[in-house]
mmCIF file of C-alpha atoms in Angstrom:
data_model
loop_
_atom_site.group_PDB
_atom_site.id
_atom_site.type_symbol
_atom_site.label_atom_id
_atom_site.label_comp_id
_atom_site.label_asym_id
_atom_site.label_seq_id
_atom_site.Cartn_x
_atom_site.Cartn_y
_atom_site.Cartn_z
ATOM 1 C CA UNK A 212 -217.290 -72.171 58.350
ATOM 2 C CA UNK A 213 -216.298 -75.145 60.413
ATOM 3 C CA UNK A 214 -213.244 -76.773 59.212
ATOM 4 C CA UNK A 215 -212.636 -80.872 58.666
ATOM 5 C CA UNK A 216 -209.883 -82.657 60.949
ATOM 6 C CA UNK A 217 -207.372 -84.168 58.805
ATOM 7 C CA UNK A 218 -208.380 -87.448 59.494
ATOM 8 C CA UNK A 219 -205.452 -89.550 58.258
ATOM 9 C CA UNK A 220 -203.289 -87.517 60.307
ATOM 10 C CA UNK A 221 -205.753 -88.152 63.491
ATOM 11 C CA UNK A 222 -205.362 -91.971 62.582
ATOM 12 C CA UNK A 223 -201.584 -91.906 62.320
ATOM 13 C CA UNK A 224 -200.529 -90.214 65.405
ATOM 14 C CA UNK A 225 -203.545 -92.804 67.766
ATOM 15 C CA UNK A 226 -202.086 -95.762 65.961
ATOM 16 C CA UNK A 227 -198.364 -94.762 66.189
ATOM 17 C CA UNK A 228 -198.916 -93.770 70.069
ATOM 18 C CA UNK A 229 -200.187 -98.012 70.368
ATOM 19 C CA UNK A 230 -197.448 -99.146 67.756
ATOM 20 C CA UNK A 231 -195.683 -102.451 68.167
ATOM 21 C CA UNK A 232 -192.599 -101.686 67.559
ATOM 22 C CA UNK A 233 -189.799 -104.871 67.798
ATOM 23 C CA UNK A 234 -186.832 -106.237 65.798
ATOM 24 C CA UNK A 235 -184.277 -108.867 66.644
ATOM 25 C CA UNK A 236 -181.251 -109.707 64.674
ATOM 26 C CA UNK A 237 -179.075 -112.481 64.686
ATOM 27 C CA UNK A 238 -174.670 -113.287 63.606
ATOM 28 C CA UNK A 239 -172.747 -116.274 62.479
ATOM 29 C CA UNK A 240 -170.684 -114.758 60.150
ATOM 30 C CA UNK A 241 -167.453 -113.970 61.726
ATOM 31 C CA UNK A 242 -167.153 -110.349 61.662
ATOM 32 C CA UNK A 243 -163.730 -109.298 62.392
ATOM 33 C CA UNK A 244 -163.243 -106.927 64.978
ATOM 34 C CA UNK A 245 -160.759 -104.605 64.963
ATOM 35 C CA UNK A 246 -158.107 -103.865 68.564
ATOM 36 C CA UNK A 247 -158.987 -100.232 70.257
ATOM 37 C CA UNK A 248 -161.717 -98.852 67.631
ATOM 38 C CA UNK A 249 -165.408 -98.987 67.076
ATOM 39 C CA UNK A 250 -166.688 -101.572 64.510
ATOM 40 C CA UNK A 251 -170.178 -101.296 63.515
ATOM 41 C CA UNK A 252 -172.130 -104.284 64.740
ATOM 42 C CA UNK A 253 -173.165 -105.614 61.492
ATOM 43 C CA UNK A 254 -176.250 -108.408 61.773
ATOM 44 C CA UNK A 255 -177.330 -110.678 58.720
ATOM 45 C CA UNK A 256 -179.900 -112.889 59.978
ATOM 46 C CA UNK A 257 -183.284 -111.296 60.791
ATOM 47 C CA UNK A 258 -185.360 -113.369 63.488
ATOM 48 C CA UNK A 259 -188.360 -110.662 63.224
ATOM 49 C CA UNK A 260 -188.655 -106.860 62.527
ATOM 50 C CA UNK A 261 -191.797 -105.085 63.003
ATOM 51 C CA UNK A 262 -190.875 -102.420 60.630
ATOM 52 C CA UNK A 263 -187.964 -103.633 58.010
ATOM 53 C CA UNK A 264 -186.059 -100.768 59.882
ATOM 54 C CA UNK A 265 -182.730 -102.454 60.315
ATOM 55 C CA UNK A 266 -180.130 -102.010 57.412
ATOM 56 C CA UNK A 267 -178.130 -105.386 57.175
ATOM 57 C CA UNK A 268 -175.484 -103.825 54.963
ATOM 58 C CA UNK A 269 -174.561 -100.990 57.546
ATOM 59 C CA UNK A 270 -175.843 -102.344 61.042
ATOM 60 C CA UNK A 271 -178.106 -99.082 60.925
ATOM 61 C CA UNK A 272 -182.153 -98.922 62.695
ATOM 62 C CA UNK A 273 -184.010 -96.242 61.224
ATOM 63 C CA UNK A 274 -186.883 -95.853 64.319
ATOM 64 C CA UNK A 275 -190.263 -96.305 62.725
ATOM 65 C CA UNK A 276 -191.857 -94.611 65.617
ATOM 66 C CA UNK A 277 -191.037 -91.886 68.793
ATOM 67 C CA UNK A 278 -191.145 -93.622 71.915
ATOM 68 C CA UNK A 279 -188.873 -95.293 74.676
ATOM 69 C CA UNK A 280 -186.718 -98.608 73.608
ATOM 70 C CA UNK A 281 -185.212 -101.305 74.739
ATOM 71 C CA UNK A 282 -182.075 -101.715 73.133
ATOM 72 C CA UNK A 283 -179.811 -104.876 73.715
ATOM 73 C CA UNK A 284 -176.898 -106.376 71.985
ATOM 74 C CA UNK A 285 -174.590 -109.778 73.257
ATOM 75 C CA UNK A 286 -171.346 -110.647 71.748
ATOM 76 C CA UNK A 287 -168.913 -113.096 71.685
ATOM 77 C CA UNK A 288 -165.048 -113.051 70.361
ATOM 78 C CA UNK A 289 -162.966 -116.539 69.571
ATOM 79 C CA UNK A 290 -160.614 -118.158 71.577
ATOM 80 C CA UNK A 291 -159.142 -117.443 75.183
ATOM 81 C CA UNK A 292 -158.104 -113.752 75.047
ATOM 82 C CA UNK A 293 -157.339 -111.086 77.632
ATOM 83 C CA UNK A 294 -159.038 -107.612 77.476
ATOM 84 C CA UNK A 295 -162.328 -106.681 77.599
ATOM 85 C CA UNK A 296 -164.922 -105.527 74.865
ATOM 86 C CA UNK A 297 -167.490 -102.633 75.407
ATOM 87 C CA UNK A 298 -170.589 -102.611 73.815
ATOM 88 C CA UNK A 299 -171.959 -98.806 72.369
ATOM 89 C CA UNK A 300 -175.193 -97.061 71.265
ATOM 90 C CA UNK A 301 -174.910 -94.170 68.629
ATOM 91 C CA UNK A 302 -178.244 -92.085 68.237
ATOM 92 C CA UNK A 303 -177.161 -89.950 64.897
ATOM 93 C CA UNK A 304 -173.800 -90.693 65.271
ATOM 94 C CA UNK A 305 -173.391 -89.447 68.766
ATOM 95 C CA UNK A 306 -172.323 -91.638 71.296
ATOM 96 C CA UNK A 307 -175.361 -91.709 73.909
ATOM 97 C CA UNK A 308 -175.242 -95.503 76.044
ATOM 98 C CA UNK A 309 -171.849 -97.336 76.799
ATOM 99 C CA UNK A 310 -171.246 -100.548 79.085
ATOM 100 C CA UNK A 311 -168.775 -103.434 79.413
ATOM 101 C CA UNK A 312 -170.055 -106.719 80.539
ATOM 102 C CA UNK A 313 -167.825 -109.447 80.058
ATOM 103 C CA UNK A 314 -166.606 -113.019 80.883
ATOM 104 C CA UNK A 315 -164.054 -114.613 79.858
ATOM 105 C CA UNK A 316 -163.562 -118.342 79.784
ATOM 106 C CA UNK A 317 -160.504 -120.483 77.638
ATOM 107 C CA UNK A 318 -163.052 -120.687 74.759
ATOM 108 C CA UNK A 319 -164.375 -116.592 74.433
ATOM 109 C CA UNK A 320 -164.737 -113.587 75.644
ATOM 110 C CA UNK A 321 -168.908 -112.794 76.117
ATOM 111 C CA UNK A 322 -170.049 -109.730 76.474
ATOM 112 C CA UNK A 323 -173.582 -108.293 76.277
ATOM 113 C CA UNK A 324 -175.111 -105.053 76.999
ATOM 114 C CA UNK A 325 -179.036 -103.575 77.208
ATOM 115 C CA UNK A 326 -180.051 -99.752 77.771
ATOM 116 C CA UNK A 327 -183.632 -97.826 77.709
ATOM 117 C CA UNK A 328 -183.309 -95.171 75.740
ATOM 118 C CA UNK A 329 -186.091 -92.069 74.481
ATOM 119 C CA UNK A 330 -185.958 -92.161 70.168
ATOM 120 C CA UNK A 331 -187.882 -90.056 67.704
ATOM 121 C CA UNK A 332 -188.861 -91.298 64.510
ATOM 122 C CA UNK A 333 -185.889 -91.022 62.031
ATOM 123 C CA UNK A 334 -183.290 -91.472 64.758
ATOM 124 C CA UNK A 335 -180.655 -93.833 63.160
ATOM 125 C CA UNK A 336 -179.529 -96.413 66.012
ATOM 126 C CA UNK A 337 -176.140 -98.202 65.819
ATOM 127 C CA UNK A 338 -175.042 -100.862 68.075
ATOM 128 C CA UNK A 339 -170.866 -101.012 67.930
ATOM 129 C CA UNK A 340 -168.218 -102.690 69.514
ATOM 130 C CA UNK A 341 -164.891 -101.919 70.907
ATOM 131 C CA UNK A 342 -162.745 -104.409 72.175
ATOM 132 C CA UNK A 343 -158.694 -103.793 73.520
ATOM 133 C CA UNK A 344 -157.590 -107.600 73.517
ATOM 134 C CA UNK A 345 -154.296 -106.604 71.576
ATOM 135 C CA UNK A 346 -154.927 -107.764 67.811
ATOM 136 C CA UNK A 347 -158.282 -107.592 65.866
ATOM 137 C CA UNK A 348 -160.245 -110.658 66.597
ATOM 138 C CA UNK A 349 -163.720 -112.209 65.021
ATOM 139 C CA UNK A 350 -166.804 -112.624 66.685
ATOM 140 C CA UNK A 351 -167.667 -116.420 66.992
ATOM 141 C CA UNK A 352 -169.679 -117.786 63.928
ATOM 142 C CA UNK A 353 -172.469 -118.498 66.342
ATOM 143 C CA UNK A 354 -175.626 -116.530 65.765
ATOM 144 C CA UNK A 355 -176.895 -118.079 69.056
ATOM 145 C CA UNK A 356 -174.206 -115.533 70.722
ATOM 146 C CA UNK A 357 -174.274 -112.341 68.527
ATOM 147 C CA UNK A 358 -177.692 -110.604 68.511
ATOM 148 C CA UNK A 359 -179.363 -107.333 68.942
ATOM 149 C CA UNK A 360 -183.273 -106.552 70.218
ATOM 150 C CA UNK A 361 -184.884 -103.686 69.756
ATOM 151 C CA UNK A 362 -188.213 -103.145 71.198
ATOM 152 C CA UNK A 363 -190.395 -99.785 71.749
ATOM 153 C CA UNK A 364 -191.553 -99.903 75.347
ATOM 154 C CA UNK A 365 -193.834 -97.234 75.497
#
């Protein structure tokens, strides 16, 4: 007796090896930030998501599908300040990606970050933020300036 494929399962894994996978998210509320701890980078606005995989309530991506991502976050405090802000990717809760990019001016402090990173499906992604300018501070109600991008690469 020969026995069947599972077909559906042979259908899954070709299209999720192909999968478009791509979600960008957008701020202008204000989140405050709090002086020498992690916040959760929490995004309301949704420009596009492939896969309704980002949680708005929690700033959590569930990946939809294994692969290699882009991941890339920007974000900008209020007001002339001195310190810098780092920018951090938890996989599970684990810290796995870190980076400071910053410039400040008399109007903000910008800072953006962008790592390629290997994810399985059911990974939860966070983007946070940790900034040391001596007193909690909000991001700039700008959702020009606050984003993250997530996009499977391969």
């Amino acid at each position: 007796i020969q026995r069947i494929p599972d077909t559906e399962s042979i259908v899954k894994n070709l299209a999720a090896q192909d999968a478009t996978v791509a979600a960008r998210y957008t701020s202008d509320s204000g989140q405050a930030l709090n002086d020498a701890s992690d916040t959760v980078f929490i995004l309301e606005d949704v420009s596009y998501d492939t896969h309704n995989a980002y949680n708005t309530s929690t700033g959590d991506y569930v990946v939809p599908v294994s692969g290699f991502y882009s991941l890339s976050s920007n974000a900008n405090i209020d007001g002339s300040v001195t310190g810098f802000m780092l920018h951090r990717i938890y996989v599970n809760n684990i810290l796995v990606s870190e980076g400071s990019l910053f410039h400040v001016s008399s109007e903000q402090l910008a800072s953006s970050y962008s790592d390629d990173i290997s994810l399985s499906e059911g990974d939860v992604v966070s983007f946070r933020l940790f900034q040391n300018t001596g007193s909690s501070r909000n991001l700039r109600t700008d959702s020009t300036r606050n984003r993250i991008s997530i996009s499977r690469i391969k």
